[in-house]
CSV table of C-alpha atoms and ligand atoms in Angstrom, one decimal:
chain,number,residue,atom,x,y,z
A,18,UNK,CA,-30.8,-5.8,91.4
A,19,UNK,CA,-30.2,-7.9,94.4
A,20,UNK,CA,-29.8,-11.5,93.0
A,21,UNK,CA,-31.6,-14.2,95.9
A,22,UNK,CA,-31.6,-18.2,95.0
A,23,UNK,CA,-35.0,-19.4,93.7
A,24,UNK,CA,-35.3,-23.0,94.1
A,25,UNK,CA,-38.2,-24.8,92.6
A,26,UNK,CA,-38.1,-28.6,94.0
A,27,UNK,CA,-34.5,-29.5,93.0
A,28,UNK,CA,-34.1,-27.2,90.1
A,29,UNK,CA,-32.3,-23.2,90.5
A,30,UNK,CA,-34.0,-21.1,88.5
A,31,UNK,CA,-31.6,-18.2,89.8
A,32,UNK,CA,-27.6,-18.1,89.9
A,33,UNK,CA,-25.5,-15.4,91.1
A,34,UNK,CA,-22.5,-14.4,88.6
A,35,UNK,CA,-20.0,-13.4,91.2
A,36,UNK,CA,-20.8,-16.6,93.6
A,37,UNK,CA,-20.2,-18.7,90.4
A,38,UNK,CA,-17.0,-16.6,89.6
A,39,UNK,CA,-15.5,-17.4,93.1
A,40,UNK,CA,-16.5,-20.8,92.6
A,41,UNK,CA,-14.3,-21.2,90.0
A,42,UNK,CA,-11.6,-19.6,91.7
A,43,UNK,CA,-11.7,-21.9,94.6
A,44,UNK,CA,-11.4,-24.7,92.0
A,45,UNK,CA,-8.7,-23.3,90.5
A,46,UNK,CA,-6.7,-23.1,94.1
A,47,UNK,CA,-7.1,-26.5,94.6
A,48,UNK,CA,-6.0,-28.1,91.8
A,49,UNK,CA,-3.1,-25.6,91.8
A,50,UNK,CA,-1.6,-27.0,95.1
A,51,UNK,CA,-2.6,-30.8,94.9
A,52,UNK,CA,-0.8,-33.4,93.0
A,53,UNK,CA,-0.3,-32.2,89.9
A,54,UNK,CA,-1.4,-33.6,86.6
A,55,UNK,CA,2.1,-34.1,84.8
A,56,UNK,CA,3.0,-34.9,81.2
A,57,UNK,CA,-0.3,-34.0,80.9
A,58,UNK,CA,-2.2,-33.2,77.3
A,59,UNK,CA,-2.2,-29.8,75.9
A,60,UNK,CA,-4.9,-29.7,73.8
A,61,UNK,CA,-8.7,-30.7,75.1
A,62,UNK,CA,-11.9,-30.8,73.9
A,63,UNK,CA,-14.6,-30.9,76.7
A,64,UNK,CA,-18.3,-31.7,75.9
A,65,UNK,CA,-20.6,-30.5,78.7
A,66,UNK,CA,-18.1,-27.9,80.0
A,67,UNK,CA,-20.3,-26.0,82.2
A,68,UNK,CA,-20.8,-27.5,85.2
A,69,UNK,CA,-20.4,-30.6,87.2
A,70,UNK,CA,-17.8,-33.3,86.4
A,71,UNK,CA,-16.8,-31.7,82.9
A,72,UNK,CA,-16.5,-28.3,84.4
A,73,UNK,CA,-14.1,-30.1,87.4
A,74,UNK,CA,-12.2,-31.8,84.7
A,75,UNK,CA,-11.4,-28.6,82.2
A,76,UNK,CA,-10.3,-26.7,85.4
A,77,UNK,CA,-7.8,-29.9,86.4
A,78,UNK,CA,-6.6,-30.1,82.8
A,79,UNK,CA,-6.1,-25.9,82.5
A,80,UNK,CA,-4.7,-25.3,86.6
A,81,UNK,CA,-3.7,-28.5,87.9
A,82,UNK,CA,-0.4,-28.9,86.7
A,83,UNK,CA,-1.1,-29.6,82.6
A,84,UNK,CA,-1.9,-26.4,81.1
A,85,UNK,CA,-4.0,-27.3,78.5
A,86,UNK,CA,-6.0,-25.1,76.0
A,87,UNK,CA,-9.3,-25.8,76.3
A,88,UNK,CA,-12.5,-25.8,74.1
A,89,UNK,CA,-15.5,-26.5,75.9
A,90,UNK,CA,-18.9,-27.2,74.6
A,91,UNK,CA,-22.2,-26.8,76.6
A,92,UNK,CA,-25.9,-25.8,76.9
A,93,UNK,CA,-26.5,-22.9,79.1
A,94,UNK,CA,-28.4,-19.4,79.0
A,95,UNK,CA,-27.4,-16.3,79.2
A,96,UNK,CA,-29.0,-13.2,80.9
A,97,UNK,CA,-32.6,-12.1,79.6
A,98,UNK,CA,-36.2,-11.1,80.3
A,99,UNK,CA,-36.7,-14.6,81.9
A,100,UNK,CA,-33.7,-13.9,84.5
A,101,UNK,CA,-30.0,-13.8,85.2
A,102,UNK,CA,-29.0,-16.7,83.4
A,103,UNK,CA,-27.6,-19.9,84.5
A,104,UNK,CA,-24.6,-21.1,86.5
A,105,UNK,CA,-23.2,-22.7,83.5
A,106,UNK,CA,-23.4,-19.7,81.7
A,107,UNK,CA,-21.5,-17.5,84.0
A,108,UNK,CA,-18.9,-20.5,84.8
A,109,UNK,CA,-18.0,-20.5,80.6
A,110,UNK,CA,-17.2,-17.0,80.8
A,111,UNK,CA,-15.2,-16.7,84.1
A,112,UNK,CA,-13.5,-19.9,83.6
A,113,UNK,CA,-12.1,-18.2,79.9
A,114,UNK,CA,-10.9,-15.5,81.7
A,115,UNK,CA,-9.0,-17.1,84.1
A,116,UNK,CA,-7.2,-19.3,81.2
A,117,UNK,CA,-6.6,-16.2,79.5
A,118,UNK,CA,-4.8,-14.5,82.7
A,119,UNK,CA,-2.8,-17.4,82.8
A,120,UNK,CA,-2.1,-17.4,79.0
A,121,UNK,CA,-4.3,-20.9,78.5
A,122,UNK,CA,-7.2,-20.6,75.9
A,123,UNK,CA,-10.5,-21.2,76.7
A,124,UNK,CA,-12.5,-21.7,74.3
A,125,UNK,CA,-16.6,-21.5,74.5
A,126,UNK,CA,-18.9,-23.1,72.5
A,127,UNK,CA,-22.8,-22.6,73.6
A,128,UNK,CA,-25.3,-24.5,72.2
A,129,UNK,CA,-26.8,-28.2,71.0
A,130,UNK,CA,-23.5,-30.8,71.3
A,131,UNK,CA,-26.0,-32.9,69.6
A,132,UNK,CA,-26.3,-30.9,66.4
A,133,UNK,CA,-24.6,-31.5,62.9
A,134,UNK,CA,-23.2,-27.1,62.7
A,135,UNK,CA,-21.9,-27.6,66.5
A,136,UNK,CA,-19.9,-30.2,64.8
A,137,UNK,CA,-18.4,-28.2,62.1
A,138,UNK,CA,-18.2,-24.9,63.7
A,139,UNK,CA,-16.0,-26.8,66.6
A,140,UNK,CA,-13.8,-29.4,63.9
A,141,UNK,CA,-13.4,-25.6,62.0
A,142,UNK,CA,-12.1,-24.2,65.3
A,143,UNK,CA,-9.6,-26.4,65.9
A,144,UNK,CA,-8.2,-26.7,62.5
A,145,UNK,CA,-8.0,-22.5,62.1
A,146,UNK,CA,-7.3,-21.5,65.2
A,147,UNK,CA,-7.0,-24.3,67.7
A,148,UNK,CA,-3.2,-25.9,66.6
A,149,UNK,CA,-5.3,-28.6,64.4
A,150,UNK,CA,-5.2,-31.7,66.6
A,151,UNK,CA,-6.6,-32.6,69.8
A,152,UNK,CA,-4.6,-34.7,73.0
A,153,UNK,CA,-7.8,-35.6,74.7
A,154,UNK,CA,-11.3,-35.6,74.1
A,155,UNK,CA,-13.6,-35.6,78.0
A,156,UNK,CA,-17.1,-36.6,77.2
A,157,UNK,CA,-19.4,-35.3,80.3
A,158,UNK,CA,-22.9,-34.5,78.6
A,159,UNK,CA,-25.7,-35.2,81.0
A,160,UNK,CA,-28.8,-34.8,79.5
A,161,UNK,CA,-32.8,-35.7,79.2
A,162,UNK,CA,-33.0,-35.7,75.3
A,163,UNK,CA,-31.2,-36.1,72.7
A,164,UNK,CA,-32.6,-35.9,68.6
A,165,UNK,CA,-32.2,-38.5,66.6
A,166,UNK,CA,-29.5,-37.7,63.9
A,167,UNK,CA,-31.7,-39.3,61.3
A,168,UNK,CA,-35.3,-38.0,61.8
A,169,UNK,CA,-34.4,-35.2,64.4
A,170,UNK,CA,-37.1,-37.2,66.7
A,171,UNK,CA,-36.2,-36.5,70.1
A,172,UNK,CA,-35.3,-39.6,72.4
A,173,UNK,CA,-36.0,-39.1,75.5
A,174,UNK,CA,-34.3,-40.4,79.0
A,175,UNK,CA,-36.2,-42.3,82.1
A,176,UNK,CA,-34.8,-42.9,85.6
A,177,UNK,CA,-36.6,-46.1,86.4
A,178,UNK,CA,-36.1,-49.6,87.0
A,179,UNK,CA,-35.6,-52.4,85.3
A,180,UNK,CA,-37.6,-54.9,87.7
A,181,UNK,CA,-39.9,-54.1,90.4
A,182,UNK,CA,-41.4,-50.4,91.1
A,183,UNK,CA,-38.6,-49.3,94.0
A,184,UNK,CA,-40.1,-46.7,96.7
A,185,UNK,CA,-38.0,-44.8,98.2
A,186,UNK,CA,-37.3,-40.8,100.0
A,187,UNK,CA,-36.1,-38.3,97.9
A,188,UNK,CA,-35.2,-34.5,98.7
A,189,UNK,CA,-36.8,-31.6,98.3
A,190,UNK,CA,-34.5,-28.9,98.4
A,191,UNK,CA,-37.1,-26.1,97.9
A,192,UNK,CA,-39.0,-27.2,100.9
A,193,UNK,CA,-36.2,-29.1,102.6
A,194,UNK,CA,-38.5,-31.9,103.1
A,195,UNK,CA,-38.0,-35.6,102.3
A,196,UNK,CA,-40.9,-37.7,100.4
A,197,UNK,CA,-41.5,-41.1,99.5
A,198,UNK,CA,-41.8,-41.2,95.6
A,199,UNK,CA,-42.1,-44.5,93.7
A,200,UNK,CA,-40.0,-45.3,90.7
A,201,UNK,CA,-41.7,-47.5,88.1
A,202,UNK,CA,-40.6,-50.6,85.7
A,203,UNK,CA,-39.6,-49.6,82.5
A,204,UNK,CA,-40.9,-50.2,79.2
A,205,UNK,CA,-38.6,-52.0,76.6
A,206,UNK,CA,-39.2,-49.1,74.7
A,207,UNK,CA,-38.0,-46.5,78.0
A,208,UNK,CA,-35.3,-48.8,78.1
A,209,UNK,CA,-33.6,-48.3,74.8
A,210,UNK,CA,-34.2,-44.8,74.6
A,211,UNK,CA,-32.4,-43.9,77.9
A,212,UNK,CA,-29.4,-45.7,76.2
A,213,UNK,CA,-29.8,-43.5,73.2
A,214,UNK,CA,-29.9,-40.6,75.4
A,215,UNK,CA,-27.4,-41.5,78.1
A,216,UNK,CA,-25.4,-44.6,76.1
A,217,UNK,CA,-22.3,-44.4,74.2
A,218,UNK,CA,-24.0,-43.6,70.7
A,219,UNK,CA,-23.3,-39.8,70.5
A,220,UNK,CA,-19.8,-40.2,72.0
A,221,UNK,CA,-19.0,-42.5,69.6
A,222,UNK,CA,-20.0,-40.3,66.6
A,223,UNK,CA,-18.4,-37.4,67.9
A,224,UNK,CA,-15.1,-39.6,68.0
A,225,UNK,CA,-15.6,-40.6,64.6
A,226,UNK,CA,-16.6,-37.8,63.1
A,227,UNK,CA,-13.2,-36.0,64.7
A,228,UNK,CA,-11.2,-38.6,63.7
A,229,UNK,CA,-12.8,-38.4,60.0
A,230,UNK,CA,-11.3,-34.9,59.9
A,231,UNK,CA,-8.0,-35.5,61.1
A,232,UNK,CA,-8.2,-33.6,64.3
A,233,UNK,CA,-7.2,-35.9,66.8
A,234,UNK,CA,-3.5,-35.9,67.5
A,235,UNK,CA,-1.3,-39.2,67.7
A,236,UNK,CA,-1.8,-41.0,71.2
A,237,UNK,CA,-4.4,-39.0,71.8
A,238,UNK,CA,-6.9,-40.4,74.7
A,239,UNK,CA,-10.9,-40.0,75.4
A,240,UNK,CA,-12.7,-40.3,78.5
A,241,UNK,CA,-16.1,-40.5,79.3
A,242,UNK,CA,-17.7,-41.1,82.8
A,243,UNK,CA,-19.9,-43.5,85.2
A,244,UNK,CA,-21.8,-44.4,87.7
A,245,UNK,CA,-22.0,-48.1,89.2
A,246,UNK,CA,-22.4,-47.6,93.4
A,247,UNK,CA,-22.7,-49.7,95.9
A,248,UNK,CA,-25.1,-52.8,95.8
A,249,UNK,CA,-27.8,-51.6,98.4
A,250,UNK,CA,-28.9,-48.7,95.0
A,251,UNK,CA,-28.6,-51.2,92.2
A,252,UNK,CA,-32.2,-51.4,91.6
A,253,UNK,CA,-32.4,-47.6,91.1
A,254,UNK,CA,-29.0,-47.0,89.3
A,255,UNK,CA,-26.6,-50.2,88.6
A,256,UNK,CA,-29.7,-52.0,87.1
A,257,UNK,CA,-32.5,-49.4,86.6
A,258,UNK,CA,-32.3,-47.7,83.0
A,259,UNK,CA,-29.4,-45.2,83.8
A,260,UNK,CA,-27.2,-48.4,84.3
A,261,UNK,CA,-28.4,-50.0,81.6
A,262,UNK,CA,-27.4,-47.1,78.9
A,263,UNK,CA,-23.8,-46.4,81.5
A,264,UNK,CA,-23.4,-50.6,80.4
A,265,UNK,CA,-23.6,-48.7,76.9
A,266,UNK,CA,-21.1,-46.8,77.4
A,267,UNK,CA,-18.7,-49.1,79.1
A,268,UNK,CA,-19.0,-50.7,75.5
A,269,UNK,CA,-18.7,-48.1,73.4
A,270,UNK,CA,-15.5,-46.9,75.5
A,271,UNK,CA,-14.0,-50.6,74.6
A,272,UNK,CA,-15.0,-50.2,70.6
A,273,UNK,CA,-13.5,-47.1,70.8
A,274,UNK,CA,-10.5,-48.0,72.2
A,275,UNK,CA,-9.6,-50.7,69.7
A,276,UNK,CA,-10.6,-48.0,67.1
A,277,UNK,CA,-8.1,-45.9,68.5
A,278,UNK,CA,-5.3,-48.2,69.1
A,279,UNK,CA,-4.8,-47.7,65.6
A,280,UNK,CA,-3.2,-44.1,66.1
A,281,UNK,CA,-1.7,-44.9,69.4
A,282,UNK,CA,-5.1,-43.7,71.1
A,283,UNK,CA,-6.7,-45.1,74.1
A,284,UNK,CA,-10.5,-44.6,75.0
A,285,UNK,CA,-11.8,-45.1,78.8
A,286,UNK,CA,-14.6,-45.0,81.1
A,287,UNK,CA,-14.2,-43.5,84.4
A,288,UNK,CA,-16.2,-44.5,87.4
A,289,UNK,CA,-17.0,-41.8,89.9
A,290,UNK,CA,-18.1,-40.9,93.2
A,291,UNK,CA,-21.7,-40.4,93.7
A,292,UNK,CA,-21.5,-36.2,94.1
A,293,UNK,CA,-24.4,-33.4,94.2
A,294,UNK,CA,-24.6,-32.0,90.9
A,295,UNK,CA,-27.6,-30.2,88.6
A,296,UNK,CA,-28.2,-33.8,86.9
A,297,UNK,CA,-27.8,-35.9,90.1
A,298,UNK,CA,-30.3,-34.2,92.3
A,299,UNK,CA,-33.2,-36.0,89.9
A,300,UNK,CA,-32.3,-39.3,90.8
A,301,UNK,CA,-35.3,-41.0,93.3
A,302,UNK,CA,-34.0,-42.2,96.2
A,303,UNK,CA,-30.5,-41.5,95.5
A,304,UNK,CA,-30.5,-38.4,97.9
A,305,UNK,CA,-30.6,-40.9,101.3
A,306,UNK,CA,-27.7,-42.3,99.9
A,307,UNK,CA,-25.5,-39.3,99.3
A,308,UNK,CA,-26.4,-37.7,103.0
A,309,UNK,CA,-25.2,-40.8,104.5
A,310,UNK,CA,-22.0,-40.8,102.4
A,311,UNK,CA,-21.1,-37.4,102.6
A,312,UNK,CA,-21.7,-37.7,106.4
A,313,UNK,CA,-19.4,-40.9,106.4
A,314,UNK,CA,-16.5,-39.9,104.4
A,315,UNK,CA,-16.5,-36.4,105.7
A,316,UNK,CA,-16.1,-38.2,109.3
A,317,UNK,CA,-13.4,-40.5,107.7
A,318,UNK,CA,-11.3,-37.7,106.1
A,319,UNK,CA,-11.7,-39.2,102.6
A,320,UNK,CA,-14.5,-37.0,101.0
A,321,UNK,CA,-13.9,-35.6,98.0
A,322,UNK,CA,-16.5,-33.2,95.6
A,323,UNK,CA,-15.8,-32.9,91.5
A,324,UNK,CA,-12.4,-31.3,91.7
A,325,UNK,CA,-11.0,-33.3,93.7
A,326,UNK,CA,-12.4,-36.4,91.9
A,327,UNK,CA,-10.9,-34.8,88.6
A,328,UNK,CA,-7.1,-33.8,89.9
A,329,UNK,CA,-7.0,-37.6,91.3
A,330,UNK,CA,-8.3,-39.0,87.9
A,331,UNK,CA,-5.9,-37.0,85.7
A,332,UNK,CA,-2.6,-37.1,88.0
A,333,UNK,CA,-2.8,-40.5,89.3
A,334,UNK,CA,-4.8,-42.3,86.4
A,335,UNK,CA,-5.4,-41.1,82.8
A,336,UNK,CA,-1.5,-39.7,82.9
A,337,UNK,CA,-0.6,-41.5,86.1
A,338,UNK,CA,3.8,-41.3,86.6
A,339,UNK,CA,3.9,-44.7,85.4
A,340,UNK,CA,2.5,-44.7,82.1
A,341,UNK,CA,-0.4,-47.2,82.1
A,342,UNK,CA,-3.7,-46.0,83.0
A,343,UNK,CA,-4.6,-48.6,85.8
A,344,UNK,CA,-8.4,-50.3,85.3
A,345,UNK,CA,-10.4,-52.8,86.7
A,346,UNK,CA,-11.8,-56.1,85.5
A,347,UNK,CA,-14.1,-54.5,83.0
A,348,UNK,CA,-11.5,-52.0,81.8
A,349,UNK,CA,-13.2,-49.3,83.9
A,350,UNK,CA,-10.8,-46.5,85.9
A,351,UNK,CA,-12.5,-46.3,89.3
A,352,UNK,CA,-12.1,-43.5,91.0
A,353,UNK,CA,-15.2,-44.5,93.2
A,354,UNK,CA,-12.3,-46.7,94.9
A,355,UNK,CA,-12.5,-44.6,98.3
A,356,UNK,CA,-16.7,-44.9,98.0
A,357,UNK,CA,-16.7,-48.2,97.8
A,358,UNK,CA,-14.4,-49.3,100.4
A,359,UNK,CA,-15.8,-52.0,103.1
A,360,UNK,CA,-16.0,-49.8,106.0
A,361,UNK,CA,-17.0,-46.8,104.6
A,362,UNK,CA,-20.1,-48.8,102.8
A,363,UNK,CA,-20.7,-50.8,105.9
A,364,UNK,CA,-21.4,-47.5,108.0
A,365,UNK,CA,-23.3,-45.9,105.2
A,366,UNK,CA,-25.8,-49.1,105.0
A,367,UNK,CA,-26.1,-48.4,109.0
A,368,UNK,CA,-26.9,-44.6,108.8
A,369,UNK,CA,-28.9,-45.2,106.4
A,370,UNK,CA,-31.5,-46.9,107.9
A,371,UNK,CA,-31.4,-44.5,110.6
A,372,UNK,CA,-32.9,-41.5,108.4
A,373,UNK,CA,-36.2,-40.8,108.1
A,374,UNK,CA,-38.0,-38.0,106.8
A,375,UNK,CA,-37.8,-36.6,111.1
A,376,UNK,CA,-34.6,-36.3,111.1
A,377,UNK,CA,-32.6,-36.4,108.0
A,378,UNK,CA,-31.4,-32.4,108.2
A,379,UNK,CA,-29.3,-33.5,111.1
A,380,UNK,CA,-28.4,-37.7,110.8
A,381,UNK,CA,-27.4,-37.0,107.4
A,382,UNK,CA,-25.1,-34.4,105.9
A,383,UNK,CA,-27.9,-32.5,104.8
A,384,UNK,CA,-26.1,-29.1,105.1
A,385,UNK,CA,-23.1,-30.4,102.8
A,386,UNK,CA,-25.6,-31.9,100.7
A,387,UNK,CA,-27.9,-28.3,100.1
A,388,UNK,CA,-24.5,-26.3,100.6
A,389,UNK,CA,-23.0,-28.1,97.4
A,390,UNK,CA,-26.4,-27.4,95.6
A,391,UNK,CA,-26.6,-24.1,96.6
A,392,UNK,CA,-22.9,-23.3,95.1
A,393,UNK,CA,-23.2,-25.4,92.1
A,394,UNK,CA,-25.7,-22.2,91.6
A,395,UNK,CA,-23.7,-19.6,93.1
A,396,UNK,CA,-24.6,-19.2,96.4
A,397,UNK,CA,-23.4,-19.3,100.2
A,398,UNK,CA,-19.8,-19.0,99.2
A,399,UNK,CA,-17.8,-16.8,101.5
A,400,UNK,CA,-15.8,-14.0,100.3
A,401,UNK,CA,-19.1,-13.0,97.6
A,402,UNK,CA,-21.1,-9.5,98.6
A,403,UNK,CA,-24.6,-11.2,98.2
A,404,UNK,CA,-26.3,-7.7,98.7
A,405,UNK,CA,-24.5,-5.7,95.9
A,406,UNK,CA,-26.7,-4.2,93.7
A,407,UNK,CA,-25.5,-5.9,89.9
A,408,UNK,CA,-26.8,-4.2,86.7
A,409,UNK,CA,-28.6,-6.3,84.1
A,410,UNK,CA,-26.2,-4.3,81.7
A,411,UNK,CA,-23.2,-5.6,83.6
A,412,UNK,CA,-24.1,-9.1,83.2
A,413,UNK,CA,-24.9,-8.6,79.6
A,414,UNK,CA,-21.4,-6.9,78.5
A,415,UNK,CA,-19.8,-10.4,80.3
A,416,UNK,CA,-19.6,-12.3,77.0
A,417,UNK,CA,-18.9,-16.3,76.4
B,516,NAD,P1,-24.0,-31.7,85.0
B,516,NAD,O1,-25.5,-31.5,84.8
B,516,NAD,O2,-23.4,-30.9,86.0
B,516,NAD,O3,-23.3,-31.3,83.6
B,516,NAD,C1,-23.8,-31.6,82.3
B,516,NAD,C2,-23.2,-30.8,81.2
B,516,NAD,O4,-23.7,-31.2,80.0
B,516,NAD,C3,-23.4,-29.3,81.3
B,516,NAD,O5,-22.2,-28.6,81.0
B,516,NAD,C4,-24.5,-29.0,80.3
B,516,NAD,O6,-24.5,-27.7,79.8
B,516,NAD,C5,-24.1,-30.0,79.2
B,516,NAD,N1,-25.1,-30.3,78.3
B,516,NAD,C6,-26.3,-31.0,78.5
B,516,NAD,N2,-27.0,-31.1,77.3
B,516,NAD,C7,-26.2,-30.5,76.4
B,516,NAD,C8,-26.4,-30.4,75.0
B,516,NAD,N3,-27.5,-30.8,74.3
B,516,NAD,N4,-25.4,-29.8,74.3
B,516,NAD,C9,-24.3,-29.3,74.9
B,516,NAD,N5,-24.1,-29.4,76.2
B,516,NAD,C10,-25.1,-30.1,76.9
B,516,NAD,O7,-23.8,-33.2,85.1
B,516,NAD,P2,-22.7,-34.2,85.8
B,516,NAD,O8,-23.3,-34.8,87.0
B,516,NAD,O9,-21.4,-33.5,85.9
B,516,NAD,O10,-22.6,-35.4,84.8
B,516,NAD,C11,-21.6,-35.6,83.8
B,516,NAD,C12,-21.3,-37.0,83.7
B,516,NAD,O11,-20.8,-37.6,84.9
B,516,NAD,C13,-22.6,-37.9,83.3
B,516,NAD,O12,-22.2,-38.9,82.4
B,516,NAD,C14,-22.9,-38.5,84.6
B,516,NAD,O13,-23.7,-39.7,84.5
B,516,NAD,C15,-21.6,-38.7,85.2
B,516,NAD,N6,-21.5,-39.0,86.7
B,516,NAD,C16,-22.2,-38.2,87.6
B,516,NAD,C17,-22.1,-38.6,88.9
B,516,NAD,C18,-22.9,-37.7,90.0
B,516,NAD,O14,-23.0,-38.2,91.1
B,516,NAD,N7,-23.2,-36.5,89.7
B,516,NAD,C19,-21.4,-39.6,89.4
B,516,NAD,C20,-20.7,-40.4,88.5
B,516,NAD,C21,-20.8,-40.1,87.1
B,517,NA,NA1,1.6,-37.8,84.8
């Protein structure tokens, strides 16, 4: 079969394997000649793995100058009737095999982070075969549900505000078309279960529970990541419901961190750059945003995508060369630093306005923006034969 990109709205409902494999590899190039991540940790535990910022950060930690043994924990699908598979899928198993080639483990677990047997079946893992402690824990789970440990009730996440209904465009990338959708005010009850879903609750008990078995190592650090932005998007993000359970999570990175103090540990949240990734594409009226960003920084020299973000995070903060992981006012790491700046901001605010459902393909940087998207799946990377013919049995003897 030829495999072609299906898009539905902003959702892939294709990937192809080899595009996903050369993704990787691209990945892996960069973080092998940027500034490298030294004195680094040698044992990590990823959660959300797959894809995105988690994927970004196992590749910096295994190729960027560290070498760390990874084991990395996600929810993707293999190939079946319903299709090839997903992205995530194919990035676990060509990730492992790079590691290997480079005599690094990598490690896949697939399934429900959430659930009690992921729990064991990983804390089992690293005490048989994993050297029994770990140096660094990377939280990156971005999800709509989550069960409730105690009734198995599944909370469920909203993306709306916490004041006023906000309009706004948002993309369609299937159609590549922009509509005005409106976001509404939040219930108390949408409120607190976003912060279940996307707080610091689950991190916290996987923490916990790790430390309850005796698996994390002396000094060992945890990191977990944000979003804050730029005022103009606060009503949406900063102060909408995602905010509200990231303000979670700034806590929960503080109680851990005295927690951890105990054994020399140190727990942290990182702020990042707003970037194109399968979660991020949901958020209403975030996509204007990122198209005048992209367009700015790209302009400026400064752009980065999740690598890049990653290898700056890990070589110049979380095991920076002089030893103390430098944080704002609120003990966040902000690695959003270059987003945030003055000028770059004051130029986005004025592009912004200037895009309008006419004419954002070419005012924006709607071709990065749908190029990223398309690669996070696979596709439109050069140097991949898009029109070989790939057996459904080949892609079932890849394992994870
Ligand atoms: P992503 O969708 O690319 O990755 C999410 C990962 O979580 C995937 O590996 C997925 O398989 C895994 N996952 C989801 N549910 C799971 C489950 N039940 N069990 C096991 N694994 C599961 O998302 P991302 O954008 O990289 O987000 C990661 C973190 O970065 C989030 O906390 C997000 O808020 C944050 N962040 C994102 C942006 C952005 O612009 N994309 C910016 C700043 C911070
Ligand atoms: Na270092």
């Amino acid at each position: 079969m030829i495999i072609e990109p299906v898009v539905k709205g902003v959702v892939a409902r294709s990937a192809h394997p080899f595009g996903c494999q050369q993704a990787i590899r691209n990945q892996i190039n960069y973080v092998r000649t940027a500034d490298p991540v030294t004195d680094g940790p040698k044992k990590v535990l990823v959660l959300g793995a797959s894809s995105g910022f988690g994927l970004a950060s196992r590749i910096s930690l295994a190729f960027g100058g560290s070498m760390a043994d990874t084991i990395g924990i996600s929810f993707e699908r293999g190939p079946s009737e319903k299709g090839v598979g997903t992205a995530g899928w194919y990035n676990n198993i060509f990730f492992r095999e790079e590691a290997e080639k480079a005599g690094l483990i990598g490690k896949n677990f697939i399934g429900d982070a959430f659930s009690p047997q992921m729990r064991q079946q990983v804390i089992e893992y690293i005490k048989t075969e994993f050297g029994g402690q770990l140096d660094l824990v990377v939280y990156s789970l971005a999800t709509g549900v989550r069960p409730n440990p105690e009734t198995g009730e599944l909370w469920r996440s909203s993306i709306k505000t916490m004041g006023e209904p906000v309009t706004g465009p948002t993309i369609n990338i299937e159609t590549d078309t922009m509509e005005q959708m409106t976001i509404g005010t939040a219930t108390p009850e949408e409120v607190e279960d976003t912060e279940k879903v996307m707080g610091g609750e689950d991190w916290a008990s996987w923490i916990d529970m790790l430390s309850e078995a005796g698996v994390l190592a002396t000094g060992c650090k945890t990191v977990a990541y944000s979003y804050v932005g730029p005022k103009a998007t606060y009503p949406i993000y900063h102060q909408g419901t995602l905010g509200r359970a990231k303000a979670h999570l700034h806590a929960t990175a503080d109680q851990l961190n005295e927690q951890m103090s105990e054994m020399g540990g140190e727990a942290y949240v990182s702020v990042c750059k707003a970037l194109v990734t399968k979660a991020s594409v949901f958020i209403p009226a975030f996509s204007p945003y990122i198209l005048a960003l992209f367009k700015v920084m790209k302009d400026k020299g400064v752009h980065e995508g999740c690598i890049e973000q990653m290898q700056r995070l890990y070589a110049q903060r979380l095991y920076g060369k002089d030893k103390i992981v430098p944080v704002d006012d609120n003990r966040l790491i902000r690695v959003d630093d270059w987003e945030l700046e003055d000028d770059i901001q004051q130029q986005v605010s004025e592009l912004m306005v200037k895009i309008t459902p006419e004419n954002f393909t070419t005012m924006g940087d709607y071709q990065g923006y749908k190029t990223d998207f398309m690669q996070l799946n696979g596709f439109d990377l050069e140097g991949v034969d898009y029109q070989a013919d790939i057996s459904f049995e080949t892609l079932t003897q890849l394992v994870a």
